């Protein structure tokens, strides 16, 4: 039986760990996560393919590594409602709304209407102090506010992915991941044109 030779991108799960570690020490590194937001959309728009998901997503590979290789997943079938269209699009709409809210909070800080809050908001509800990861510099406060908001979003979605990975199949998160839903939608629109 031939063993598939590992490619460089098989190790992209390291990127996800590095990303969260950097944000633990300095929240401004959260901006690096924009790569994971913009790149899948650009690839879908210009190539009409979900290449990011199949080749370059560190998070998907991390779930596979933990769930499949390290057997942290019960490996039960993902419930049908999680993969249903209404849930996927509903979750995407909720996600985009919360993303918009985060941008609005950033704008409030930029305009001076609000002051910077050095907390993470997990699961859009729980506030966790994270002040050690930020020291005021010459960088505008809104840049830090966006970092706290974006890191919260990245961590929340990874934790949800981790929970469904344990409960169901390793990559159950991919069934309703907002980036996956968006890129799939773009590819479908492109294939119709
Ligand atoms: S669906 Fe989301 S988590 Fe899964 S591979 Fe695609 S971008 Fe990554």
Tab-separated table of C-alpha atoms and ligand atoms in Angstrom:
chain	number	residue	atom	x	y	z
A	1	UNK	CA	0.000	0.000	0.000
A	2	UNK	CA	1.476	3.357	-0.995
A	3	UNK	CA	1.614	6.043	1.661
A	4	UNK	CA	0.737	9.526	0.425
A	5	UNK	CA	3.740	11.799	0.702
A	6	UNK	CA	3.082	14.793	2.904
A	7	UNK	CA	2.859	18.149	1.170
A	8	UNK	CA	3.854	21.468	2.745
A	9	UNK	CA	0.214	22.430	3.115
A	10	UNK	CA	-0.462	19.350	5.238
A	11	UNK	CA	1.292	21.275	7.978
A	12	UNK	CA	-0.871	24.380	7.739
A	13	UNK	CA	-2.558	23.485	11.030
A	14	UNK	CA	0.596	24.947	12.579
A	15	UNK	CA	-0.493	28.339	11.266
A	16	UNK	CA	-3.715	28.169	13.291
A	17	UNK	CA	-1.795	27.392	16.481
A	18	UNK	CA	0.770	30.108	15.757
A	19	UNK	CA	-2.030	32.600	15.091
A	20	UNK	CA	-3.778	32.029	18.417
A	21	UNK	CA	-0.464	31.948	20.290
A	22	UNK	CA	0.613	35.289	18.820
A	23	UNK	CA	-2.737	36.842	19.775
A	24	UNK	CA	-2.269	35.564	23.308
A	25	UNK	CA	0.872	37.669	23.683
A	26	UNK	CA	0.013	40.608	21.461
A	27	UNK	CA	-3.534	41.147	20.303
A	28	UNK	CA	-2.458	43.235	17.295
A	29	UNK	CA	-1.399	39.995	15.585
A	30	UNK	CA	-5.132	39.259	15.277
A	31	UNK	CA	-5.039	41.265	12.052
A	32	UNK	CA	-3.120	38.409	10.428
A	33	UNK	CA	-6.396	36.462	10.516
A	34	UNK	CA	-7.669	38.728	7.747
A	35	UNK	CA	-5.640	36.523	5.401
A	36	UNK	CA	-8.024	33.667	6.232
A	37	UNK	CA	-10.948	35.964	5.495
A	38	UNK	CA	-9.834	37.573	2.268
A	39	UNK	CA	-7.875	34.779	0.565
A	40	UNK	CA	-10.775	32.250	0.337
A	41	UNK	CA	-13.032	34.935	-1.140
A	42	UNK	CA	-10.419	36.060	-3.682
A	43	UNK	CA	-9.745	32.470	-4.772
A	44	UNK	CA	-13.484	31.783	-5.113
A	45	UNK	CA	-14.093	35.027	-7.050
A	46	UNK	CA	-11.161	34.676	-9.456
A	47	UNK	CA	-10.882	30.886	-9.782
A	48	UNK	CA	-14.451	29.840	-9.082
A	49	UNK	CA	-13.084	27.095	-6.830
A	50	UNK	CA	-12.960	26.259	-3.135
A	51	UNK	CA	-9.209	25.711	-3.321
A	52	UNK	CA	-8.707	27.447	0.007
A	53	UNK	CA	-10.843	24.835	1.785
A	54	UNK	CA	-9.279	21.879	0.036
A	55	UNK	CA	-5.664	23.031	0.210
A	56	UNK	CA	-4.877	25.990	2.405
A	57	UNK	CA	-7.172	26.158	5.408
A	58	UNK	CA	-5.219	25.664	8.622
A	59	UNK	CA	-8.305	25.327	10.769
A	60	UNK	CA	-9.823	22.528	8.690
A	61	UNK	CA	-6.507	20.690	8.882
A	62	UNK	CA	-6.255	21.224	12.622
A	63	UNK	CA	-9.696	19.644	13.140
A	64	UNK	CA	-8.655	16.732	10.956
A	65	UNK	CA	-5.422	16.266	12.868
A	66	UNK	CA	-7.091	16.403	16.296
A	67	UNK	CA	-10.230	14.526	15.343
A	68	UNK	CA	-8.887	11.868	12.995
A	69	UNK	CA	-5.174	11.387	13.687
A	70	UNK	CA	-5.281	12.032	17.432
A	71	UNK	CA	-8.736	10.455	17.800
A	72	UNK	CA	-10.294	13.334	19.748
A	73	UNK	CA	-13.537	12.951	17.816
A	74	UNK	CA	-16.404	10.561	18.547
A	75	UNK	CA	-16.643	10.377	14.747
A	76	UNK	CA	-20.446	10.256	14.797
A	77	UNK	CA	-22.404	11.482	11.770
A	78	UNK	CA	-22.950	15.239	11.694
A	79	UNK	CA	-26.643	15.919	12.440
A	80	UNK	CA	-28.659	16.732	9.331
A	81	UNK	CA	-29.881	20.065	10.709
A	82	UNK	CA	-26.281	21.287	10.998
A	83	UNK	CA	-25.720	20.658	7.313
A	84	UNK	CA	-29.138	21.915	6.180
A	85	UNK	CA	-29.399	24.947	3.940
A	86	UNK	CA	-31.459	26.997	6.387
A	87	UNK	CA	-28.953	26.476	9.170
A	88	UNK	CA	-25.907	27.186	6.999
A	89	UNK	CA	-27.366	30.386	5.569
A	90	UNK	CA	-28.926	31.361	8.896
A	91	UNK	CA	-25.572	30.961	10.627
A	92	UNK	CA	-23.860	32.918	7.861
A	93	UNK	CA	-26.383	35.764	8.263
A	94	UNK	CA	-25.864	35.767	12.034
A	95	UNK	CA	-22.093	35.675	11.591
A	96	UNK	CA	-22.113	38.584	9.147
A	97	UNK	CA	-24.400	40.576	11.433
A	98	UNK	CA	-22.005	40.053	14.347
A	99	UNK	CA	-19.068	40.914	12.103
A	100	UNK	CA	-20.860	44.158	11.178
A	101	UNK	CA	-21.434	44.864	14.860
A	102	UNK	CA	-17.733	44.383	15.513
A	103	UNK	CA	-16.878	46.866	12.755
A	104	UNK	CA	-19.402	49.284	14.278
A	105	UNK	CA	-17.742	48.971	17.711
A	106	UNK	CA	-14.423	49.703	16.029
A	107	UNK	CA	-15.915	52.788	14.416
A	108	UNK	CA	-17.259	53.994	17.788
A	109	UNK	CA	-13.737	53.814	19.201
A	110	UNK	CA	-12.273	55.487	16.100
A	111	UNK	CA	-14.748	58.364	16.394
A	112	UNK	CA	-14.120	58.803	20.124
A	113	UNK	CA	-17.696	57.837	21.084
A	114	UNK	CA	-16.438	54.761	22.951
A	115	UNK	CA	-13.201	53.846	24.638
A	116	UNK	CA	-11.096	50.783	23.932
A	117	UNK	CA	-12.178	47.666	25.803
A	118	UNK	CA	-9.376	45.192	26.358
A	119	UNK	CA	-11.582	42.118	26.524
A	120	UNK	CA	-12.420	39.161	24.328
A	121	UNK	CA	-16.087	38.381	23.811
A	122	UNK	CA	-16.476	34.641	23.498
A	123	UNK	CA	-19.576	33.085	21.950
A	124	UNK	CA	-20.757	36.691	21.424
A	125	UNK	CA	-21.654	36.763	25.142
A	126	UNK	CA	-18.897	36.093	27.658
A	127	UNK	CA	-16.365	38.848	28.313
A	128	UNK	CA	-12.885	37.628	29.124
A	129	UNK	CA	-10.221	40.145	30.273
A	130	UNK	CA	-7.277	40.116	27.833
A	131	UNK	CA	-5.457	43.298	28.855
A	132	UNK	CA	-1.998	41.696	29.128
A	133	UNK	CA	-1.928	41.313	25.356
A	134	UNK	CA	-2.021	45.024	24.639
A	135	UNK	CA	0.166	47.954	25.627
A	136	UNK	CA	-0.910	51.355	24.393
A	137	UNK	CA	1.412	52.593	21.656
A	138	UNK	CA	1.233	55.179	18.909
A	139	UNK	CA	-1.135	52.868	17.072
A	140	UNK	CA	-4.700	54.257	17.020
A	141	UNK	CA	-7.038	52.681	19.592
A	142	UNK	CA	-9.454	51.509	16.900
A	143	UNK	CA	-6.753	49.235	15.450
A	144	UNK	CA	-6.561	47.494	18.835
A	145	UNK	CA	-10.359	47.429	19.189
A	146	UNK	CA	-10.658	45.659	15.848
A	147	UNK	CA	-7.980	43.197	16.979
A	148	UNK	CA	-9.894	42.306	20.157
A	149	UNK	CA	-13.123	41.909	18.166
A	150	UNK	CA	-11.608	39.898	15.359
A	151	UNK	CA	-9.638	37.616	17.655
A	152	UNK	CA	-12.861	37.009	19.630
A	153	UNK	CA	-14.582	36.004	16.411
A	154	UNK	CA	-11.753	33.707	15.337
A	155	UNK	CA	-11.502	32.084	18.756
A	156	UNK	CA	-15.276	31.668	19.097
A	157	UNK	CA	-15.618	30.014	15.702
A	158	UNK	CA	-12.651	27.736	16.414
A	159	UNK	CA	-14.141	26.720	19.771
A	160	UNK	CA	-17.495	25.937	18.137
A	161	UNK	CA	-15.603	23.938	15.516
A	162	UNK	CA	-13.735	22.145	18.264
A	163	UNK	CA	-16.977	21.233	20.087
A	164	UNK	CA	-18.620	19.812	16.965
A	165	UNK	CA	-15.356	18.050	16.105
A	166	UNK	CA	-15.470	16.211	19.443
A	167	UNK	CA	-19.183	15.420	19.203
A	168	UNK	CA	-19.436	14.472	15.539
A	169	UNK	CA	-17.080	14.056	12.565
A	170	UNK	CA	-13.678	15.808	12.759
A	171	UNK	CA	-14.588	18.411	10.146
A	172	UNK	CA	-18.244	18.943	11.081
A	173	UNK	CA	-17.530	22.661	11.433
A	174	UNK	CA	-16.850	22.832	7.680
A	175	UNK	CA	-20.506	21.921	7.030
A	176	UNK	CA	-21.649	25.320	8.308
A	177	UNK	CA	-18.458	27.415	8.397
A	178	UNK	CA	-19.415	30.913	7.161
A	179	UNK	CA	-16.326	31.111	4.937
A	180	UNK	CA	-17.177	27.753	3.388
A	181	UNK	CA	-20.807	28.823	2.818
A	182	UNK	CA	-19.743	32.108	1.260
A	183	UNK	CA	-17.128	30.602	-1.044
A	184	UNK	CA	-19.541	27.845	-2.060
A	185	UNK	CA	-22.176	30.476	-2.900
A	186	UNK	CA	-19.655	32.458	-4.970
A	187	UNK	CA	-18.571	29.312	-6.845
A	188	UNK	CA	-22.205	28.413	-7.567
A	189	UNK	CA	-22.934	31.896	-8.909
A	190	UNK	CA	-19.777	31.744	-11.026
A	191	UNK	CA	-20.600	28.332	-12.470
A	192	UNK	CA	-24.011	29.624	-13.591
A	193	UNK	CA	-22.467	32.527	-15.539
B	1	LIG	S1	-15.166	25.287	5.425
B	1	LIG	FE1	-14.165	26.844	6.710
B	1	LIG	S2	-12.928	25.708	8.228
B	1	LIG	FE2	-13.543	24.278	6.615
B	1	LIG	S3	-11.827	24.235	5.212
B	1	LIG	FE3	-13.260	25.789	4.438
B	1	LIG	S4	-12.660	27.749	5.353
B	1	LIG	FE4	-11.644	26.092	6.470
